[in-house]
Amino acid sequence: MEYTNSQIRDLIAEHIHNSDDRKMLQLRLIDGMTFEAIGFEMGMTTKTVRLRIHKGEEILFKHIPG
């Protein structure tokens, strides 16, 4: 099943409590930005962005019916 950007945004808002993590996930999953671009925009290393996005995705995937 594919989700709309609106549905993805709602899932992020409901299950991701840290505002920076919410922003990073939206930039990655909805806007399609690279880890490098997100890191530049957020003032973080690419490695930090990658780790935080992967952790956020794990949380989201637990709440998506399979």
PDB file of N, CA, C and O in Angstrom:
ATOM      1  N   MET A   1       0.845  -1.179   0.000  1.00  0.00           N
ATOM      2  CA  MET A   1       0.000   0.000   0.000  1.00  0.00           C
ATOM      3  C   MET A   1       0.893   1.246   0.000  1.00  0.00           C
ATOM      4  O   MET A   1       1.840   1.337   0.752  1.00  0.00           O
ATOM      5  N   GLU A   2       0.558   2.192  -0.822  1.00  0.00           N
ATOM      6  CA  GLU A   2       1.291   3.449  -0.848  1.00  0.00           C
ATOM      7  C   GLU A   2       0.532   4.486  -0.038  1.00  0.00           C
ATOM      8  O   GLU A   2      -0.698   4.518  -0.024  1.00  0.00           O
ATOM      9  N   TYR A   3       1.285   5.321   0.628  1.00  0.00           N
ATOM     10  CA  TYR A   3       0.708   6.372   1.449  1.00  0.00           C
ATOM     11  C   TYR A   3       0.875   7.723   0.768  1.00  0.00           C
ATOM     12  O   TYR A   3       1.876   7.976   0.112  1.00  0.00           O
ATOM     13  N   THR A   4      -0.100   8.588   0.967  1.00  0.00           N
ATOM     14  CA  THR A   4       0.007   9.951   0.446  1.00  0.00           C
ATOM     15  C   THR A   4       0.932  10.756   1.356  1.00  0.00           C
ATOM     16  O   THR A   4       1.189  10.371   2.507  1.00  0.00           O
ATOM     17  N   ASN A   5       1.410  11.878   0.844  1.00  0.00           N
ATOM     18  CA  ASN A   5       2.247  12.750   1.671  1.00  0.00           C
ATOM     19  C   ASN A   5       1.498  13.183   2.923  1.00  0.00           C
ATOM     20  O   ASN A   5       2.087  13.287   3.999  1.00  0.00           O
ATOM     21  N   SER A   6       0.224  13.417   2.805  1.00  0.00           N
ATOM     22  CA  SER A   6      -0.582  13.820   3.949  1.00  0.00           C
ATOM     23  C   SER A   6      -0.629  12.713   5.007  1.00  0.00           C
ATOM     24  O   SER A   6      -0.516  12.983   6.210  1.00  0.00           O
ATOM     25  N   GLN A   7      -0.786  11.480   4.570  1.00  0.00           N
ATOM     26  CA  GLN A   7      -0.817  10.358   5.509  1.00  0.00           C
ATOM     27  C   GLN A   7       0.538  10.168   6.179  1.00  0.00           C
ATOM     28  O   GLN A   7       0.602   9.891   7.384  1.00  0.00           O
ATOM     29  N   ILE A   8       1.606  10.320   5.419  1.00  0.00           N
ATOM     30  CA  ILE A   8       2.956  10.211   5.984  1.00  0.00           C
ATOM     31  C   ILE A   8       3.175  11.315   7.001  1.00  0.00           C
ATOM     32  O   ILE A   8       3.680  11.076   8.098  1.00  0.00           O
ATOM     33  N   ARG A   9       2.778  12.520   6.667  1.00  0.00           N
ATOM     34  CA  ARG A   9       2.916  13.659   7.583  1.00  0.00           C
ATOM     35  C   ARG A   9       2.146  13.391   8.877  1.00  0.00           C
ATOM     36  O   ARG A   9       2.639  13.676   9.974  1.00  0.00           O
ATOM     37  N   ASP A  10       0.944  12.830   8.768  1.00  0.00           N
ATOM     38  CA  ASP A  10       0.140  12.518   9.951  1.00  0.00           C
ATOM     39  C   ASP A  10       0.808  11.451  10.819  1.00  0.00           C
ATOM     40  O   ASP A  10       0.818  11.561  12.046  1.00  0.00           O
ATOM     41  N   LEU A  11       1.368  10.422  10.191  1.00  0.00           N
ATOM     42  CA  LEU A  11       2.072   9.377  10.936  1.00  0.00           C
ATOM     43  C   LEU A  11       3.271   9.954  11.674  1.00  0.00           C
ATOM     44  O   LEU A  11       3.512   9.624  12.842  1.00  0.00           O
ATOM     45  N   ILE A  12       4.018  10.808  10.995  1.00  0.00           N
ATOM     46  CA  ILE A  12       5.186  11.442  11.620  1.00  0.00           C
ATOM     47  C   ILE A  12       4.740  12.279  12.809  1.00  0.00           C
ATOM     48  O   ILE A  12       5.319  12.185  13.896  1.00  0.00           O
ATOM     49  N   ALA A  13       3.707  13.087  12.624  1.00  0.00           N
ATOM     50  CA  ALA A  13       3.226  13.962  13.697  1.00  0.00           C
ATOM     51  C   ALA A  13       2.737  13.163  14.905  1.00  0.00           C
ATOM     52  O   ALA A  13       2.950  13.567  16.051  1.00  0.00           O
ATOM     53  N   GLU A  14       2.127  12.025  14.650  1.00  0.00           N
ATOM     54  CA  GLU A  14       1.552  11.225  15.729  1.00  0.00           C
ATOM     55  C   GLU A  14       2.601  10.435  16.509  1.00  0.00           C
ATOM     56  O   GLU A  14       2.501  10.296  17.730  1.00  0.00           O
ATOM     57  N   HIS A  15       3.623   9.933  15.822  1.00  0.00           N
ATOM     58  CA  HIS A  15       4.529   8.967  16.450  1.00  0.00           C
ATOM     59  C   HIS A  15       5.946   9.473  16.702  1.00  0.00           C
ATOM     60  O   HIS A  15       6.697   8.823  17.427  1.00  0.00           O
ATOM     61  N   ILE A  16       6.317  10.603  16.134  1.00  0.00           N
ATOM     62  CA  ILE A  16       7.668  11.138  16.339  1.00  0.00           C
ATOM     63  C   ILE A  16       7.539  12.389  17.192  1.00  0.00           C
ATOM     64  O   ILE A  16       6.951  13.381  16.779  1.00  0.00           O
ATOM     65  N   HIS A  17       8.106  12.347  18.386  1.00  0.00           N
ATOM     66  CA  HIS A  17       7.869  13.405  19.366  1.00  0.00           C
ATOM     67  C   HIS A  17       8.916  14.515  19.340  1.00  0.00           C
ATOM     68  O   HIS A  17       8.635  15.629  19.772  1.00  0.00           O
ATOM     69  N   ASN A  18      10.097  14.246  18.843  1.00  0.00           N
ATOM     70  CA  ASN A  18      11.139  15.269  18.775  1.00  0.00           C
ATOM     71  C   ASN A  18      10.954  16.107  17.516  1.00  0.00           C
ATOM     72  O   ASN A  18      10.854  15.567  16.407  1.00  0.00           O
ATOM     73  N   SER A  19      10.914  17.423  17.666  1.00  0.00           N
ATOM     74  CA  SER A  19      10.621  18.298  16.524  1.00  0.00           C
ATOM     75  C   SER A  19      11.700  18.227  15.439  1.00  0.00           C
ATOM     76  O   SER A  19      11.376  18.267  14.248  1.00  0.00           O
ATOM     77  N   ASP A  20      12.982  18.103  15.823  1.00  0.00           N
ATOM     78  CA  ASP A  20      14.035  17.971  14.807  1.00  0.00           C
ATOM     79  C   ASP A  20      13.883  16.673  14.028  1.00  0.00           C
ATOM     80  O   ASP A  20      14.044  16.641  12.809  1.00  0.00           O
ATOM     81  N   ASP A  21      13.552  15.591  14.730  1.00  0.00           N
ATOM     82  CA  ASP A  21      13.363  14.306  14.057  1.00  0.00           C
ATOM     83  C   ASP A  21      12.162  14.360  13.114  1.00  0.00           C
ATOM     84  O   ASP A  21      12.205  13.820  12.002  1.00  0.00           O
ATOM     85  N   ARG A  22      11.087  15.021  13.544  1.00  0.00           N
ATOM     86  CA  ARG A  22       9.916  15.187  12.664  1.00  0.00           C
ATOM     87  C   ARG A  22      10.306  15.928  11.396  1.00  0.00           C
ATOM     88  O   ARG A  22       9.959  15.519  10.286  1.00  0.00           O
ATOM     89  N   LYS A  23      11.048  17.023  11.565  1.00  0.00           N
ATOM     90  CA  LYS A  23      11.453  17.813  10.402  1.00  0.00           C
ATOM     91  C   LYS A  23      12.338  16.996   9.466  1.00  0.00           C
ATOM     92  O   LYS A  23      12.147  17.004   8.246  1.00  0.00           O
ATOM     93  N   MET A  24      13.305  16.270  10.024  1.00  0.00           N
ATOM     94  CA  MET A  24      14.199  15.461   9.185  1.00  0.00           C
ATOM     95  C   MET A  24      13.429  14.390   8.413  1.00  0.00           C
ATOM     96  O   MET A  24      13.687  14.171   7.229  1.00  0.00           O
ATOM     97  N   LEU A  25      12.499  13.723   9.076  1.00  0.00           N
ATOM     98  CA  LEU A  25      11.719  12.687   8.404  1.00  0.00           C
ATOM     99  C   LEU A  25      10.849  13.273   7.300  1.00  0.00           C
ATOM    100  O   LEU A  25      10.719  12.684   6.223  1.00  0.00           O
ATOM    101  N   GLN A  26      10.268  14.431   7.535  1.00  0.00           N
ATOM    102  CA  GLN A  26       9.468  15.070   6.497  1.00  0.00           C
ATOM    103  C   GLN A  26      10.336  15.475   5.311  1.00  0.00           C
ATOM    104  O   GLN A  26       9.944  15.269   4.154  1.00  0.00           O
ATOM    105  N   LEU A  27      11.499  16.030   5.600  1.00  0.00           N
ATOM    106  CA  LEU A  27      12.398  16.425   4.510  1.00  0.00           C
ATOM    107  C   LEU A  27      12.825  15.214   3.690  1.00  0.00           C
ATOM    108  O   LEU A  27      12.942  15.286   2.464  1.00  0.00           O
ATOM    109  N   ARG A  28      13.054  14.100   4.343  1.00  0.00           N
ATOM    110  CA  ARG A  28      13.516  12.889   3.652  1.00  0.00           C
ATOM    111  C   ARG A  28      12.366  12.169   2.945  1.00  0.00           C
ATOM    112  O   ARG A  28      12.442  11.859   1.761  1.00  0.00           O
ATOM    113  N   LEU A  29      11.303  11.870   3.678  1.00  0.00           N
ATOM    114  CA  LEU A  29      10.240  11.016   3.147  1.00  0.00           C
ATOM    115  C   LEU A  29       9.259  11.751   2.246  1.00  0.00           C
ATOM    116  O   LEU A  29       8.697  11.153   1.326  1.00  0.00           O
ATOM    117  N   ILE A  30       9.038  13.020   2.503  1.00  0.00           N
ATOM    118  CA  ILE A  30       8.057  13.768   1.719  1.00  0.00           C
ATOM    119  C   ILE A  30       8.738  14.602   0.641  1.00  0.00           C
ATOM    120  O   ILE A  30       8.339  14.591  -0.516  1.00  0.00           O
ATOM    121  N   ASP A  31       9.797  15.317   1.037  1.00  0.00           N
ATOM    122  CA  ASP A  31      10.477  16.204   0.086  1.00  0.00           C
ATOM    123  C   ASP A  31      11.577  15.506  -0.706  1.00  0.00           C
ATOM    124  O   ASP A  31      12.070  16.060  -1.686  1.00  0.00           O
ATOM    125  N   GLY A  32      11.993  14.321  -0.255  1.00  0.00           N
ATOM    126  CA  GLY A  32      12.988  13.553  -0.989  1.00  0.00           C
ATOM    127  C   GLY A  32      14.407  14.104  -0.907  1.00  0.00           C
ATOM    128  O   GLY A  32      15.238  13.811  -1.772  1.00  0.00           O
ATOM    129  N   MET A  33      14.695  14.876   0.130  1.00  0.00           N
ATOM    130  CA  MET A  33      16.033  15.445   0.271  1.00  0.00           C
ATOM    131  C   MET A  33      17.044  14.360   0.643  1.00  0.00           C
ATOM    132  O   MET A  33      16.700  13.363   1.279  1.00  0.00           O
ATOM    133  N   THR A  34      18.289  14.574   0.262  1.00  0.00           N
ATOM    134  CA  THR A  34      19.356  13.643   0.620  1.00  0.00           C
ATOM    135  C   THR A  34      19.746  13.845   2.081  1.00  0.00           C
ATOM    136  O   THR A  34      19.478  14.895   2.677  1.00  0.00           O
ATOM    137  N   PHE A  35      20.427  12.835   2.637  1.00  0.00           N
ATOM    138  CA  PHE A  35      20.920  12.948   4.007  1.00  0.00           C
ATOM    139  C   PHE A  35      21.884  14.136   4.121  1.00  0.00           C
ATOM    140  O   PHE A  35      21.873  14.861   5.111  1.00  0.00           O
ATOM    141  N   GLU A  36      22.705  14.315   3.105  1.00  0.00           N
ATOM    142  CA  GLU A  36      23.687  15.400   3.109  1.00  0.00           C
ATOM    143  C   GLU A  36      23.000  16.770   3.138  1.00  0.00           C
ATOM    144  O   GLU A  36      23.395  17.661   3.898  1.00  0.00           O
ATOM    145  N   ALA A  37      21.970  16.934   2.306  1.00  0.00           N
ATOM    146  CA  ALA A  37      21.251  18.211   2.247  1.00  0.00           C
ATOM    147  C   ALA A  37      20.525  18.490   3.559  1.00  0.00           C
ATOM    148  O   ALA A  37      20.498  19.627   4.037  1.00  0.00           O
ATOM    149  N   ILE A  38      19.946  17.455   4.143  1.00  0.00           N
ATOM    150  CA  ILE A  38      19.260  17.621   5.426  1.00  0.00           C
ATOM    151  C   ILE A  38      20.271  18.018   6.498  1.00  0.00           C
ATOM    152  O   ILE A  38      20.020  18.914   7.302  1.00  0.00           O
ATOM    153  N   GLY A  39      21.415  17.355   6.512  1.00  0.00           N
ATOM    154  CA  GLY A  39      22.460  17.685   7.475  1.00  0.00           C
ATOM    155  C   GLY A  39      22.897  19.129   7.350  1.00  0.00           C
ATOM    156  O   GLY A  39      23.053  19.836   8.355  1.00  0.00           O
ATOM    157  N   PHE A  40      23.064  19.593   6.125  1.00  0.00           N
ATOM    158  CA  PHE A  40      23.456  20.980   5.907  1.00  0.00           C
ATOM    159  C   PHE A  40      22.395  21.930   6.437  1.00  0.00           C
ATOM    160  O   PHE A  40      22.696  22.885   7.146  1.00  0.00           O
ATOM    161  N   GLU A  41      21.142  21.640   6.117  1.00  0.00           N
ATOM    162  CA  GLU A  41      20.040  22.512   6.553  1.00  0.00           C
ATOM    163  C   GLU A  41      19.858  22.503   8.072  1.00  0.00           C
ATOM    164  O   GLU A  41      19.545  23.530   8.679  1.00  0.00           O
ATOM    165  N   MET A  42      20.069  21.336   8.683  1.00  0.00           N
ATOM    166  CA  MET A  42      19.826  21.189  10.119  1.00  0.00           C
ATOM    167  C   MET A  42      21.078  21.471  10.957  1.00  0.00           C
ATOM    168  O   MET A  42      21.004  21.475  12.184  1.00  0.00           O
ATOM    169  N   GLY A  43      22.222  21.643  10.309  1.00  0.00           N
ATOM    170  CA  GLY A  43      23.461  21.882  11.057  1.00  0.00           C
ATOM    171  C   GLY A  43      23.972  20.644  11.764  1.00  0.00           C
ATOM    172  O   GLY A  43      24.501  20.726  12.870  1.00  0.00           O
ATOM    173  N   MET A  44      23.793  19.484  11.118  1.00  0.00           N
ATOM    174  CA  MET A  44      24.208  18.200  11.695  1.00  0.00           C
ATOM    175  C   MET A  44      25.060  17.449  10.684  1.00  0.00           C
ATOM    176  O   MET A  44      24.990  17.722   9.490  1.00  0.00           O
ATOM    177  N   THR A  45      25.815  16.490  11.184  1.00  0.00           N
ATOM    178  CA  THR A  45      26.596  15.661  10.265  1.00  0.00           C
ATOM    179  C   THR A  45      25.662  14.714   9.521  1.00  0.00           C
ATOM    180  O   THR A  45      24.565  14.388   9.996  1.00  0.00           O
ATOM    181  N   THR A  46      26.114  14.277   8.373  1.00  0.00           N
ATOM    182  CA  THR A  46      25.340  13.315   7.580  1.00  0.00           C
ATOM    183  C   THR A  46      25.106  12.038   8.379  1.00  0.00           C
ATOM    184  O   THR A  46      24.015  11.460   8.353  1.00  0.00           O
ATOM    185  N   LYS A  47      26.114  11.603   9.114  1.00  0.00           N
ATOM    186  CA  LYS A  47      25.999  10.379   9.910  1.00  0.00           C
ATOM    187  C   LYS A  47      24.895  10.518  10.961  1.00  0.00           C
ATOM    188  O   LYS A  47      24.081   9.612  11.139  1.00  0.00           O
ATOM    189  N   THR A  48      24.852  11.650  11.644  1.00  0.00           N
ATOM    190  CA  THR A  48      23.819  11.887  12.658  1.00  0.00           C
ATOM    191  C   THR A  48      22.431  11.888  12.028  1.00  0.00           C
ATOM    192  O   THR A  48      21.502  11.256  12.549  1.00  0.00           O
ATOM    193  N   VAL A  49      22.295  12.564  10.906  1.00  0.00           N
ATOM    194  CA  VAL A  49      21.010  12.609  10.204  1.00  0.00           C
ATOM    195  C   VAL A  49      20.579  11.203   9.798  1.00  0.00           C
ATOM    196  O   VAL A  49      19.436  10.801  10.024  1.00  0.00           O
ATOM    197  N   ARG A  50      21.495  10.460   9.214  1.00  0.00           N
ATOM    198  CA  ARG A  50      21.187   9.098   8.765  1.00  0.00           C
ATOM    199  C   ARG A  50      20.702   8.235   9.939  1.00  0.00           C
ATOM    200  O   ARG A  50      19.685   7.533   9.829  1.00  0.00           O
ATOM    201  N   LEU A  51      21.401   8.297  11.055  1.00  0.00           N
ATOM    202  CA  LEU A  51      21.022   7.493  12.218  1.00  0.00           C
ATOM    203  C   LEU A  51      19.658   7.889  12.765  1.00  0.00           C
ATOM    204  O   LEU A  51      18.826   7.029  13.067  1.00  0.00           O
ATOM    205  N   ARG A  52      19.423   9.194  12.886  1.00  0.00           N
ATOM    206  CA  ARG A  52      18.150   9.655  13.450  1.00  0.00           C
ATOM    207  C   ARG A  52      16.986   9.347  12.517  1.00  0.00           C
ATOM    208  O   ARG A  52      15.888   9.000  12.975  1.00  0.00           O
ATOM    209  N   ILE A  53      17.190   9.455  11.223  1.00  0.00           N
ATOM    210  CA  ILE A  53      16.127   9.119  10.270  1.00  0.00           C
ATOM    211  C   ILE A  53      15.825   7.628  10.307  1.00  0.00           C
ATOM    212  O   ILE A  53      14.663   7.223  10.322  1.00  0.00           O
ATOM    213  N   HIS A  54      16.859   6.805  10.348  1.00  0.00           N
ATOM    214  CA  HIS A  54      16.622   5.359  10.408  1.00  0.00           C
ATOM    215  C   HIS A  54      15.873   4.962  11.682  1.00  0.00           C
ATOM    216  O   HIS A  54      14.960   4.129  11.639  1.00  0.00           O
ATOM    217  N   LYS A  55      16.220   5.578  12.809  1.00  0.00           N
ATOM    218  CA  LYS A  55      15.485   5.295  14.051  1.00  0.00           C
ATOM    219  C   LYS A  55      14.033   5.742  13.933  1.00  0.00           C
ATOM    220  O   LYS A  55      13.118   5.046  14.378  1.00  0.00           O
ATOM    221  N   GLY A  56      13.814   6.905  13.343  1.00  0.00           N
ATOM    222  CA  GLY A  56      12.458   7.392  13.139  1.00  0.00           C
ATOM    223  C   GLY A  56      11.657   6.489  12.214  1.00  0.00           C
ATOM    224  O   GLY A  56      10.475   6.221  12.458  1.00  0.00           O
ATOM    225  N   GLU A  57      12.302   6.003  11.159  1.00  0.00           N
ATOM    226  CA  GLU A  57      11.623   5.090  10.235  1.00  0.00           C
ATOM    227  C   GLU A  57      11.232   3.800  10.935  1.00  0.00           C
ATOM    228  O   GLU A  57      10.138   3.272  10.699  1.00  0.00           O
ATOM    229  N   GLU A  58      12.086   3.295  11.808  1.00  0.00           N
ATOM    230  CA  GLU A  58      11.749   2.080  12.555  1.00  0.00           C
ATOM    231  C   GLU A  58      10.486   2.291  13.382  1.00  0.00           C
ATOM    232  O   GLU A  58       9.623   1.415  13.440  1.00  0.00           O
ATOM    233  N   ILE A  59      10.394   3.450  14.015  1.00  0.00           N
ATOM    234  CA  ILE A  59       9.199   3.768  14.810  1.00  0.00           C
ATOM    235  C   ILE A  59       7.970   3.834  13.906  1.00  0.00           C
ATOM    236  O   ILE A  59       6.925   3.252  14.211  1.00  0.00           O
ATOM    237  N   LEU A  60       8.095   4.520  12.772  1.00  0.00           N
ATOM    238  CA  LEU A  60       6.950   4.654  11.863  1.00  0.00           C
ATOM    239  C   LEU A  60       6.504   3.309  11.306  1.00  0.00           C
ATOM    240  O   LEU A  60       5.315   3.025  11.226  1.00  0.00           O
ATOM    241  N   PHE A  61       7.471   2.470  10.903  1.00  0.00           N
ATOM    242  CA  PHE A  61       7.131   1.196  10.286  1.00  0.00           C
ATOM    243  C   PHE A  61       6.382   0.277  11.252  1.00  0.00           C
ATOM    244  O   PHE A  61       5.595  -0.564  10.811  1.00  0.00           O
ATOM    245  N   LYS A  62       6.579   0.445  12.552  1.00  0.00           N
ATOM    246  CA  LYS A  62       5.844  -0.349  13.534  1.00  0.00           C
ATOM    247  C   LYS A  62       4.349  -0.009  13.526  1.00  0.00           C
ATOM    248  O   LYS A  62       3.529  -0.806  13.952  1.00  0.00           O
ATOM    249  N   HIS A  63       4.017   1.175  13.033  1.00  0.00           N
ATOM    250  CA  HIS A  63       2.629   1.641  13.073  1.00  0.00           C
ATOM    251  C   HIS A  63       1.953   1.589  11.703  1.00  0.00           C
ATOM    252  O   HIS A  63       0.825   2.041  11.564  1.00  0.00           O
ATOM    253  N   ILE A  64       2.653   1.032  10.719  1.00  0.00           N
ATOM    254  CA  ILE A  64       2.074   0.890   9.382  1.00  0.00           C
ATOM    255  C   ILE A  64       1.602  -0.550   9.233  1.00  0.00           C
ATOM    256  O   ILE A  64       2.392  -1.472   9.373  1.00  0.00           O
ATOM    257  N   PRO A  65       0.317  -0.739   8.952  1.00  0.00           N
ATOM    258  CA  PRO A  65      -0.189  -2.106   8.771  1.00  0.00           C
ATOM    259  C   PRO A  65       0.546  -2.806   7.633  1.00  0.00           C
ATOM    260  O   PRO A  65       0.779  -2.219   6.586  1.00  0.00           O
ATOM    261  N   GLY A  66       0.934  -4.046   7.882  1.00  0.00           N
ATOM    262  CA  GLY A  66       1.765  -4.741   6.919  1.00  0.00           C
ATOM    263  C   GLY A  66       1.061  -5.662   6.043  1.00  0.00           C
ATOM    264  O   GLY A  66       1.417  -6.242   5.135  1.00  0.00           O
TER     265      GLY A  66
END
